Amino acid sequence: MIDIEGQPILTAAEMRAAEDAVIACGVSVETLMNRAGTAIAHVVRRLAGVNEVLILCGPGNNGGDGYVAARVLAEMGATVRVAALSKPKTAAAKSARAGWSGVVETLAEAKPAPIIVDALFGTGLTRPLDAEPVPTLSRSPADAGAQLSSKGYPDGLLCAPASAGEQTVVGRLHFLANAAQLRIAVDLPSGLGTDSGQALSKPPVFNLTLALGAVKPAHLLQPAARYCGHIRLLDIGVPTTSQAEVLKPPTLANPGPDAHKYTRGMLAVIAGIMSGASDLAALAAMRAGAGYVTLLGDTAGPPHALVRTPFSDHALANDRIGALVIGPGLGRDGIARSRLEAALTSNHPLIIDGDALRLLDPERIKALKVPVILTPHAGEFDALFGKSDADKITRAREAAVLTNAVVVFKGADTVIAAPDGRVRIAQGASDWLSTAGTGDVLAGAIGAMLAAGLDPLDAACAGVWLHGDAARRLGPAFIADDLAEALRSARGAL
Ligand SMILES: NC(=O)C1=CN([C@@H]2O[C@H](COP(=O)(O)OP(=O)(O)OC[C@H]3O[C@@H](n4cnc5c(N)ncnc54)[C@H](O)[C@@H]3O)[C@@H](O)[C@H]2O)[C@H](O)CC1
Ligand SMILES: [K+]
């Protein structure tokens, strides 16, 4: 199993294209499926020990992976059962099914097991499962003692029309998952939209998801990601490349003997009507490693290392400023507008956050000749770029092209997009980040990275990484002030 940090993220179509390229070189789908199923079996075997394993197989190649895994597990001496939603539809899945010599129970009647493996649906899911009836035996009195057909199917396995009170696929999946001690999903929990990250049908929450060949957007985008549990990549010999990658720890240089406050980067933060927010951004920048932070506005108070300066065009014109943060606590009044105008014409690299985004014309950003990083949350993004049903990756990419800026589309699934199409997506942000001021802290952390001279995408990625890692280190119930302080330990861990 491979950790997914830094790994390429492929859509369903990109994954199929990568598979097709390998198949075109003479590697059959069956071979890929055998690699996938064998890799799954080895992981399940290690985790299951002597516990019975129930593998739920769907009609496509995800199900095919399940049949191969069952066969290999049985060959390893594991106690394994298979339950099928319906007969395999693809040639590869039929071949995999033929390789399983055991009984195939029906999903409708399978009894629970301590370990459940979901191989019902993967990247081929195209519609919600909820409406799907669970095929049941056409049990009539004559069939009550139905024998197994030559194919190992219980006689009479039909897709009987769902009737009132009959179980749905999702209902059976939840029932069997709830009864299991360990829940493992093959490629994706069944019910998730691979590219959109939407839950077409709400799956159970799994302990582990084994991504086959590549990470998919649903492993990172919400709400899908919350059903995946731990995500590990299984290499099945399909080369993959993508402009989208899972965010990984940044490589940041520590100061050397020749360092001084300006070489480490001078950041200016423009204050507004809510000085606490800009204070948080300034403190965050200092804790993230900025060499010199000046807060431009009418503020007062600790820390002493923070240089508080009245806002003026002169102060803004300091050519030692490496980057400028505007937005935290700015407000939207006339003073805010005039300070935004001054920032846009300052020729400093910019991080534009919070209220400043509400005052901004995206077209204005495109015309700037300096690096710009925008850090909208969902509401600010909609206000700036309009609402859309498109997935978060597509939206962030389009916004980056429209503004020619790096866009940090914040959320429980933060997507960072550059105008050239590169995308980085952060894993598993702490839910405790849902507290006032954490956005201000992020703006300051990114500002410190930009002021230190990182290119805008790297600066945004480093800031998002430090912000997320600081939150992880803090655990529960922290406030934004704690988060700003914790950037120090996150920075020190790199
Ligand atoms: N990554 C790799 O290198 C490999 C991945 N493999 C596995 O193949 C699946 C994708 O298989 P596919 O046959 O395209 O689709 P699924 O098995 O996910 O879906 C089955 C099938 O079901 C139909 N369908 C779609 N939605 C529904 C629905 N709501 N209800 C009923 N039926 C539905 C649709 O026709 C689908 O085709 C991938 O996830 C991997 O697990 C292979 O092992 C090859 C190597
Ligand atoms: K699955």
Coordinates of C-alpha atoms and ligand atoms in Angstrom, one line a residue:
M1 CA 0.0 0.0 0.0
I2 CA 1.3 3.4 -1.0
D3 CA 0.7 6.7 0.9
I4 CA -1.2 9.1 -1.5
E5 CA 0.7 12.3 -0.6
G6 CA 2.1 13.7 -3.9
Q7 CA 0.4 11.1 -6.0
P8 CA -1.4 12.0 -9.3
I9 CA -5.2 12.4 -9.2
L10 CA -7.0 10.9 -12.2
T11 CA -10.7 11.2 -13.2
A12 CA -12.6 8.1 -14.2
A13 CA -12.0 8.9 -17.9
E14 CA -8.3 9.6 -17.4
M15 CA -8.0 6.3 -15.5
R16 CA -9.7 4.4 -18.3
A17 CA -7.4 6.1 -20.8
A18 CA -4.3 5.1 -18.8
E19 CA -5.6 1.5 -18.6
D20 CA -6.3 1.5 -22.3
A21 CA -2.8 2.6 -23.0
V22 CA -1.5 -0.3 -21.1
I23 CA -4.0 -2.7 -22.7
A24 CA -2.9 -1.3 -26.1
C25 CA 0.6 -2.5 -25.2
G26 CA -0.6 -6.1 -24.9
V27 CA -1.5 -6.2 -21.2
S28 CA -5.1 -7.6 -20.9
V29 CA -7.9 -6.2 -18.7
E30 CA -7.8 -9.6 -17.1
T31 CA -4.2 -9.2 -16.2
L32 CA -4.9 -5.8 -14.7
M33 CA -7.8 -7.2 -12.8
N34 CA -5.7 -10.1 -11.5
R35 CA -3.1 -7.6 -10.4
A36 CA -5.7 -5.5 -8.7
G37 CA -7.5 -8.4 -7.1
T38 CA -4.2 -10.0 -5.9
A39 CA -3.0 -6.7 -4.4
I40 CA -6.4 -6.3 -2.6
A41 CA -6.2 -9.9 -1.3
H42 CA -2.8 -9.3 0.2
V43 CA -4.0 -6.2 2.1
V44 CA -7.2 -7.9 3.2
R45 CA -5.3 -11.0 4.3
R46 CA -2.9 -8.9 6.5
L47 CA -5.7 -7.0 8.1
A48 CA -8.2 -9.9 8.4
G49 CA -6.0 -12.5 10.1
V50 CA -8.3 -15.5 10.7
N51 CA -11.5 -13.5 10.5
E52 CA -14.1 -14.4 7.9
V53 CA -14.2 -12.1 4.9
L54 CA -17.3 -11.3 2.9
I55 CA -16.7 -9.8 -0.5
L56 CA -19.6 -8.0 -2.2
C57 CA -19.3 -8.1 -6.0
G58 CA -21.0 -5.9 -8.4
P59 CA -21.7 -6.4 -12.1
G60 CA -18.6 -4.6 -13.6
N61 CA -14.9 -4.7 -13.3
N62 CA -15.0 -3.5 -9.7
G63 CA -16.9 -6.7 -9.0
G64 CA -14.3 -8.5 -11.0
D65 CA -11.6 -7.2 -8.7
G66 CA -13.6 -8.7 -5.9
Y67 CA -13.9 -12.2 -7.4
V68 CA -10.1 -12.2 -8.0
A69 CA -9.5 -11.1 -4.5
A70 CA -11.8 -13.8 -3.2
R71 CA -10.0 -16.5 -5.2
V72 CA -6.6 -15.4 -4.0
L73 CA -7.7 -15.1 -0.4
A74 CA -9.1 -18.7 -0.6
E75 CA -5.8 -19.9 -2.1
M76 CA -4.0 -18.2 0.9
G77 CA -6.2 -20.2 3.2
A78 CA -8.4 -17.4 4.3
T79 CA -12.1 -17.9 5.2
V80 CA -13.8 -16.0 2.5
R81 CA -17.4 -15.7 1.1
V82 CA -18.7 -13.9 -2.0
A83 CA -22.1 -12.3 -2.4
A84 CA -23.1 -10.9 -5.7
L85 CA -25.5 -8.0 -6.6
S86 CA -26.1 -9.6 -10.0
K87 CA -24.3 -11.6 -12.6
P88 CA -21.0 -10.2 -14.0
K89 CA -21.6 -8.1 -17.2
T90 CA -18.1 -7.6 -18.5
A91 CA -15.9 -10.2 -20.1
A92 CA -13.1 -9.6 -17.5
A93 CA -15.6 -9.9 -14.6
K94 CA -17.1 -13.1 -16.0
S95 CA -13.6 -14.5 -16.3
A96 CA -12.8 -13.5 -12.7
R97 CA -16.1 -15.0 -11.6
A98 CA -15.2 -18.2 -13.3
G99 CA -12.0 -18.3 -11.3
W100 CA -13.9 -18.3 -8.0
S101 CA -14.8 -21.9 -7.3
G102 CA -17.0 -21.2 -4.2
V103 CA -20.6 -20.4 -3.8
V104 CA -21.9 -17.0 -4.8
E105 CA -24.6 -15.9 -2.3
T106 CA -27.0 -13.1 -3.1
L107 CA -26.5 -9.7 -1.7
A108 CA -30.1 -9.9 -0.5
E109 CA -29.5 -12.9 1.7
A110 CA -25.8 -12.9 2.6
K111 CA -25.2 -13.1 6.3
P112 CA -22.8 -10.5 7.9
A113 CA -19.1 -11.2 8.4
P114 CA -16.4 -9.5 10.5
I115 CA -14.6 -8.2 7.5
I116 CA -16.5 -6.7 4.6
V117 CA -15.0 -5.8 1.2
D118 CA -17.1 -3.5 -1.1
A119 CA -16.4 -4.5 -4.7
L120 CA -19.9 -3.5 -5.9
F121 CA -19.1 -0.3 -7.8
G122 CA -16.1 1.7 -8.6
T123 CA -15.4 4.3 -11.2
G124 CA -18.2 3.0 -13.4
L125 CA -21.0 4.2 -11.1
T126 CA -23.2 6.6 -13.2
R127 CA -26.4 6.9 -11.2
P128 CA -27.6 6.6 -7.6
L129 CA -28.0 3.1 -6.2
D130 CA -30.9 3.9 -4.0
A131 CA -33.5 3.0 -6.6
E132 CA -31.9 -0.3 -7.3
P133 CA -33.7 -3.3 -5.9
V134 CA -31.6 -6.0 -4.4
P135 CA -32.0 -9.1 -6.7
T136 CA -33.5 -11.9 -4.6
L137 CA -34.2 -15.5 -5.2
S138 CA -37.6 -16.0 -6.9
R139 CA -38.4 -18.2 -4.0
S140 CA -41.7 -20.0 -4.5
P141 CA -42.6 -23.0 -2.5
A142 CA -41.2 -25.2 -5.3
D143 CA -38.0 -23.3 -5.2
A144 CA -37.6 -23.2 -1.5
G145 CA -34.9 -25.8 -1.6
A146 CA -33.3 -24.1 -4.7
Q147 CA -30.1 -25.9 -5.7
L148 CA -27.1 -24.2 -7.0
S149 CA -27.1 -24.0 -10.8
S150 CA -24.1 -25.3 -12.7
K151 CA -22.7 -21.8 -12.6
G152 CA -22.8 -21.7 -8.8
Y153 CA -25.6 -19.3 -8.7
P154 CA -28.6 -20.0 -6.5
D155 CA -31.3 -21.0 -9.0
G156 CA -33.8 -18.3 -9.7
L157 CA -31.5 -15.4 -9.0
L158 CA -33.5 -12.7 -10.6
C159 CA -33.6 -8.9 -10.4
A160 CA -37.1 -9.2 -8.9
P161 CA -38.9 -5.9 -8.9
A162 CA -38.5 -4.2 -5.6
S163 CA -41.7 -4.2 -3.6
A164 CA -42.6 -2.5 -0.4
G165 CA -40.2 -3.4 2.4
E166 CA -37.7 -5.1 0.1
Q167 CA -34.1 -4.1 0.8
T168 CA -32.2 -1.7 -1.6
V169 CA -28.6 -2.2 -2.5
V170 CA -27.6 0.7 -0.3
G171 CA -29.7 -0.7 2.6
R172 CA -28.0 -4.1 2.3
L173 CA -24.6 -2.5 2.0
H174 CA -25.2 -0.5 5.2
F175 CA -26.6 -3.5 7.0
L176 CA -23.6 -5.7 6.2
A177 CA -21.1 -2.8 6.9
N178 CA -22.7 -2.0 10.2
A179 CA -22.3 -5.6 11.3
A180 CA -18.7 -5.8 10.3
Q181 CA -15.7 -4.9 12.4
L182 CA -13.6 -3.8 9.4
R183 CA -14.9 -2.2 6.2
I184 CA -12.7 -2.0 3.1
A185 CA -13.7 -0.4 -0.2
V186 CA -12.3 -1.5 -3.5
D187 CA -11.2 1.6 -5.5
L188 CA -14.1 3.6 -4.0
P189 CA -17.0 3.2 -1.6
S190 CA -20.0 2.2 -3.7
G191 CA -22.3 5.1 -4.3
L192 CA -19.7 7.9 -4.8
G193 CA -19.3 10.0 -7.9
T194 CA -15.7 9.4 -9.0
D195 CA -15.1 12.9 -10.4
S196 CA -17.6 15.1 -8.6
G197 CA -17.0 13.8 -5.1
Q198 CA -20.7 13.7 -4.7
A199 CA -22.4 10.9 -2.8
L200 CA -24.8 9.7 -5.6
S201 CA -26.0 7.3 -2.9
K202 CA -24.8 7.6 0.7
P203 CA -22.4 4.7 1.4
P204 CA -21.3 3.5 4.8
V205 CA -18.1 5.1 6.3
F206 CA -15.3 2.7 5.5
N207 CA -12.1 2.1 7.5
L208 CA -9.9 1.8 4.4
T209 CA -10.3 2.5 0.7
L210 CA -7.8 0.9 -1.7
A211 CA -7.4 3.2 -4.7
L212 CA -6.5 1.1 -7.8
G213 CA -3.9 2.4 -10.1
A214 CA -4.5 6.1 -9.1
V215 CA -6.1 8.4 -6.6
K216 CA -9.4 9.7 -7.9
P217 CA -11.1 13.1 -7.1
A218 CA -13.7 11.4 -4.9
H219 CA -10.9 10.3 -2.5
L220 CA -10.2 13.9 -1.7
L221 CA -13.3 16.0 -2.5
Q222 CA -16.2 16.3 0.0
P223 CA -18.6 14.8 0.8
A224 CA -17.1 11.6 -0.8
A225 CA -13.8 11.7 1.0
R226 CA -15.5 11.4 4.4
Y227 CA -16.8 7.9 3.5
C228 CA -13.3 6.6 2.4
G229 CA -11.5 6.3 5.7
H230 CA -7.8 5.8 5.3
I231 CA -6.9 5.9 1.6
R232 CA -4.0 3.8 0.2
L233 CA -2.9 3.4 -3.3
L234 CA -2.4 0.0 -4.9
D235 CA 0.0 0.0 -7.8
I236 CA -1.2 -2.3 -10.6
G237 CA 1.3 -1.4 -13.3
V238 CA -0.7 1.4 -15.0
P239 CA 1.6 4.4 -15.5
T240 CA -0.3 7.6 -14.6
T241 CA 0.4 11.3 -14.9
S242 CA -1.8 14.2 -14.1
Q243 CA -1.7 18.0 -13.6
A244 CA -3.6 17.3 -10.4
E245 CA -1.8 15.9 -7.4
V246 CA -2.4 15.2 -3.8
L247 CA -0.8 17.9 -1.7
K248 CA 2.4 16.8 -0.1
P249 CA 4.7 18.4 2.5
P250 CA 6.6 21.4 1.1
T251 CA 10.4 21.5 0.9
L252 CA 11.3 24.8 2.7
A253 CA 14.8 26.0 3.2
N254 CA 15.8 26.8 6.8
P255 CA 17.7 30.1 7.4
G256 CA 21.4 29.8 7.1
P257 CA 24.3 31.8 8.7
D258 CA 23.9 34.6 6.2
A259 CA 20.1 34.9 6.7
H260 CA 18.5 38.1 8.0
K261 CA 15.0 39.4 8.3
Y262 CA 14.8 40.6 4.7
T263 CA 16.2 37.4 3.2
R264 CA 13.6 35.4 5.1
G265 CA 10.9 37.7 3.6
M266 CA 9.2 40.9 4.6
L267 CA 5.4 40.7 4.6
A268 CA 3.0 43.6 4.9
V269 CA -0.6 42.9 6.1
I270 CA -3.2 45.7 5.6
A271 CA -5.4 46.1 8.6
G272 CA -9.1 47.3 8.4
I273 CA -12.0 47.7 10.8
M274 CA -11.6 44.3 12.5
S275 CA -8.0 44.5 13.7
G276 CA -8.1 41.0 15.3
A277 CA -8.3 39.4 11.9
S278 CA -5.3 41.2 10.5
D279 CA -3.5 40.5 13.8
L280 CA -4.1 36.8 13.3
A281 CA -2.8 37.0 9.7
A282 CA 0.3 38.9 10.9
L283 CA 1.0 36.5 13.8
A284 CA 0.5 33.5 11.5
A285 CA 3.0 34.9 9.0
M286 CA 5.6 35.3 11.8
R287 CA 5.0 31.8 13.1
A288 CA 5.2 30.4 9.6
G289 CA 8.7 31.8 9.3
A290 CA 8.5 35.3 7.8
G291 CA 11.5 37.4 8.7
Y292 CA 9.7 40.7 9.1
V293 CA 6.0 41.4 9.3
T294 CA 4.5 44.9 9.3
L295 CA 0.9 45.5 10.0
L296 CA -0.3 48.6 8.2
G297 CA -3.2 50.2 10.0
D298 CA -4.4 51.6 13.3
T299 CA -3.6 48.7 15.6
A300 CA -1.8 48.1 18.9
G301 CA -0.7 45.3 21.1
P302 CA 1.7 42.3 21.2
P303 CA 3.7 40.6 20.0
H304 CA 6.6 43.0 20.1
A305 CA 8.2 41.4 17.1
L306 CA 5.3 42.7 15.0
V307 CA 6.0 46.1 13.5
R308 CA 2.7 48.1 13.6
T309 CA 2.8 51.1 11.2
P310 CA 0.0 53.5 10.3
F311 CA -1.4 52.8 6.9
S312 CA 0.1 55.2 4.3
D313 CA 1.1 55.1 0.6
H314 CA 4.6 55.7 1.8
A315 CA 4.6 52.7 4.1
L316 CA 3.2 50.6 1.2
A317 CA 5.8 51.8 -1.2
N318 CA 8.6 50.1 0.8
D319 CA 10.4 48.1 -1.9
R320 CA 11.6 45.6 0.7
I321 CA 8.0 44.2 1.0
G322 CA 8.1 40.8 -0.5
A323 CA 4.3 40.3 -0.4
L324 CA 1.2 41.9 0.7
V325 CA -1.9 40.4 2.4
I326 CA -5.2 42.3 2.2
G327 CA -8.6 41.2 3.3
P328 CA -8.5 39.8 6.8
G329 CA -10.7 42.3 8.8
L330 CA -10.6 44.8 6.0
G331 CA -14.3 45.6 6.0
R332 CA -16.2 46.9 2.9
D333 CA -16.4 50.6 3.6
G334 CA -14.8 53.5 1.7
I335 CA -11.5 53.1 3.5
A336 CA -11.4 49.4 2.7
R337 CA -12.0 50.2 -1.0
S338 CA -9.2 52.8 -1.0
R339 CA -6.8 50.4 0.7
L340 CA -7.6 47.7 -1.8
E341 CA -7.0 50.1 -4.7
A342 CA -3.6 51.0 -3.1
A343 CA -2.7 47.3 -2.8
L344 CA -3.7 46.5 -6.4
T345 CA -1.5 49.4 -7.7
S346 CA 1.4 48.7 -5.2
N347 CA 3.3 46.3 -7.5
H348 CA 3.7 43.9 -4.6
P349 CA 2.8 40.2 -4.9
L350 CA -0.6 39.8 -3.4
I351 CA -2.6 37.5 -1.2
I352 CA -6.3 38.6 -1.5
D353 CA -8.6 37.2 1.1
G354 CA -11.9 37.7 2.9
D355 CA -13.6 41.1 2.5
A356 CA -11.2 42.2 -0.2
L357 CA -12.5 39.4 -2.4
R358 CA -16.0 40.8 -2.0
L359 CA -14.8 44.2 -3.3
L360 CA -12.8 42.7 -6.2
D361 CA -13.5 42.5 -9.9
P362 CA -11.9 39.3 -11.3
E363 CA -11.1 41.0 -14.5
R364 CA -9.0 43.5 -12.6
I365 CA -6.8 40.8 -11.2
K366 CA -6.0 39.4 -14.7
A367 CA -4.5 42.7 -15.7
L368 CA -2.1 42.8 -12.8
K369 CA 1.6 42.2 -13.5
V370 CA 2.4 40.7 -10.1
P371 CA 1.9 37.2 -8.7
V372 CA -1.6 37.0 -7.0
I373 CA -3.1 34.3 -4.8
L374 CA -6.8 34.4 -4.0
T375 CA -8.1 32.5 -1.0
P376 CA -11.9 32.4 -1.2
H377 CA -14.1 30.1 0.9
A378 CA -17.2 28.7 -0.9
G379 CA -19.4 31.8 -0.4
E380 CA -16.7 34.2 -1.5
F381 CA -16.0 31.9 -4.5
D382 CA -19.6 31.9 -5.6
A383 CA -19.8 35.7 -5.2
L384 CA -16.7 36.2 -7.2
F385 CA -17.1 33.6 -9.9
G386 CA -20.8 32.6 -9.8
K387 CA -22.5 29.5 -8.6
S388 CA -22.0 26.3 -10.5
D389 CA -22.8 22.5 -10.3
A390 CA -19.4 21.7 -11.7
D391 CA -16.9 19.9 -9.5
K392 CA -14.5 21.8 -7.3
I393 CA -11.5 21.0 -9.4
T394 CA -13.1 22.3 -12.6
R395 CA -14.3 25.4 -10.9
A396 CA -11.0 26.2 -9.2
R397 CA -9.1 25.7 -12.5
E398 CA -11.6 28.0 -14.4
A399 CA -11.2 30.7 -11.8
A400 CA -7.4 30.5 -12.0
V401 CA -7.5 31.0 -15.7
L402 CA -10.0 33.8 -15.5
T403 CA -7.9 35.7 -13.1
N404 CA -4.5 34.5 -14.1
A405 CA -4.0 34.0 -10.3
V406 CA -3.5 31.0 -8.1
V407 CA -6.8 30.2 -6.5
V408 CA -7.1 28.5 -3.1
F409 CA -10.7 27.3 -3.1
K410 CA -10.9 26.7 0.7
G411 CA -13.1 24.2 2.5
A412 CA -12.9 20.7 4.1
D413 CA -11.4 19.9 0.8
T414 CA -9.1 22.7 -0.2
V415 CA -8.3 22.8 -3.9
I416 CA -5.4 24.9 -5.1
A417 CA -5.3 25.7 -8.8
A418 CA -2.8 27.5 -10.9
P419 CA -3.6 29.3 -14.3
D420 CA -1.5 26.7 -16.1
G421 CA -3.8 23.9 -15.0
R422 CA -1.8 22.4 -12.2
V423 CA -4.0 21.5 -9.2
R424 CA -3.1 20.4 -5.7
I425 CA -5.7 19.0 -3.3
A426 CA -5.2 18.8 0.5
Q427 CA -6.2 15.6 2.4
G428 CA -8.3 15.4 5.5
A429 CA -8.5 18.9 6.9
S430 CA -9.5 18.9 10.6
D431 CA -13.2 19.6 11.1
W432 CA -12.1 21.8 14.1
L433 CA -10.9 24.4 11.6
S434 CA -14.5 25.5 11.4
T435 CA -13.9 28.4 13.8
A436 CA -13.6 32.1 13.3
G437 CA -10.2 33.4 12.2
T438 CA -8.7 30.2 10.7
G439 CA -9.0 31.8 7.2
D440 CA -7.0 34.8 8.4
V441 CA -4.3 32.5 9.7
L442 CA -4.1 30.7 6.3
A443 CA -3.8 34.1 4.5
G444 CA -0.9 35.0 6.8
A445 CA 0.8 31.6 6.4
I446 CA 0.6 31.8 2.6
G447 CA 1.8 35.4 2.8
A448 CA 4.9 34.3 4.6
M449 CA 5.7 31.8 1.9
L450 CA 5.2 34.2 -0.9
A451 CA 7.3 36.9 0.9
A452 CA 10.0 34.3 1.2
G453 CA 10.2 34.1 -2.6
L454 CA 8.3 30.9 -3.3
D455 CA 6.4 30.9 -6.6
P456 CA 2.7 31.4 -6.1
L457 CA 1.6 27.8 -6.4
D458 CA 4.3 26.6 -4.1
A459 CA 3.6 29.4 -1.7
A460 CA -0.1 28.5 -1.6
C461 CA 0.6 24.8 -1.2
A462 CA 3.1 25.4 1.6
G463 CA 0.7 27.7 3.4
V464 CA -2.2 25.2 3.1
W465 CA 0.1 22.3 4.2
L466 CA 1.3 24.2 7.3
H467 CA -2.2 25.3 8.2
G468 CA -3.6 21.8 7.9
D469 CA -0.7 20.2 9.8
A470 CA -0.9 22.8 12.6
A471 CA -4.6 22.0 13.0
R472 CA -3.8 18.3 13.1
R473 CA -1.2 18.9 15.8
L474 CA -3.7 20.8 17.9
G475 CA -6.4 18.1 18.0
P476 CA -9.8 19.3 19.2
A477 CA -11.4 22.6 20.2
F478 CA -8.6 25.0 19.3
I479 CA -9.1 28.7 18.4
A480 CA -7.5 30.6 15.6
D481 CA -4.9 32.1 18.0
D482 CA -3.8 28.6 18.9
L483 CA -3.6 27.7 15.2
A484 CA -1.4 30.7 14.4
E485 CA 0.9 29.7 17.3
A486 CA 1.0 26.1 16.2
L487 CA 2.3 27.0 12.7
R488 CA 5.7 27.1 14.5
S489 CA 5.6 23.4 15.2
A490 CA 4.3 22.6 11.8
R491 CA 7.1 24.6 10.2
G492 CA 9.6 23.0 12.5
A493 CA 8.5 19.5 11.5
L494 CA 9.5 20.1 7.8
Ligands
LIG1 N1 -7.7 1.1 -12.1 C1 -7.4 0.0 -12.9 O1 -6.3 -0.1 -13.4 C2 -8.3 -1.1 -13.0 C3 -9.6 -0.9 -12.5 N2 -10.5 -1.9 -12.5 C4 -11.7 -1.9 -11.7 O2 -12.7 -1.5 -12.7 C5 -13.6 -0.6 -12.0 C6 -14.4 0.1 -13.1 O3 -15.1 -0.9 -13.7 P1 -16.5 -0.6 -14.5 O4 -16.9 -1.9 -15.1 O5 -16.2 0.5 -15.5 O6 -17.5 -0.1 -13.6 P2 -18.0 -0.5 -12.1 O7 -17.5 -1.9 -11.8 O8 -17.6 0.6 -11.2 O9 -19.6 -0.4 -12.2 C7 -20.2 -1.6 -12.8 C8 -21.2 -1.2 -13.9 O10 -22.5 -1.0 -13.2 C9 -23.3 -0.1 -14.1 N3 -23.8 0.8 -13.2 C10 -23.5 2.1 -13.1 N4 -24.2 2.7 -12.1 C11 -25.1 1.8 -11.7 C12 -26.1 1.8 -10.7 N5 -26.4 2.8 -9.9 N6 -26.8 0.6 -10.4 C13 -26.5 -0.5 -11.2 N7 -25.5 -0.6 -12.1 C14 -24.8 0.6 -12.4 C15 -22.4 0.4 -15.1 O11 -22.7 -0.2 -16.3 C16 -21.0 0.0 -14.7 O12 -20.2 -0.4 -15.8 C17 -12.7 0.2 -11.2 O13 -13.4 0.9 -10.2 C18 -11.7 -0.8 -10.7 O14 -12.2 -1.4 -9.5 C19 -10.3 -3.1 -13.2 O15 -9.9 -4.1 -12.3 C20 -9.2 -3.0 -14.2 C21 -7.9 -2.3 -13.6
K2 K -16.3 -0.4 -4.5

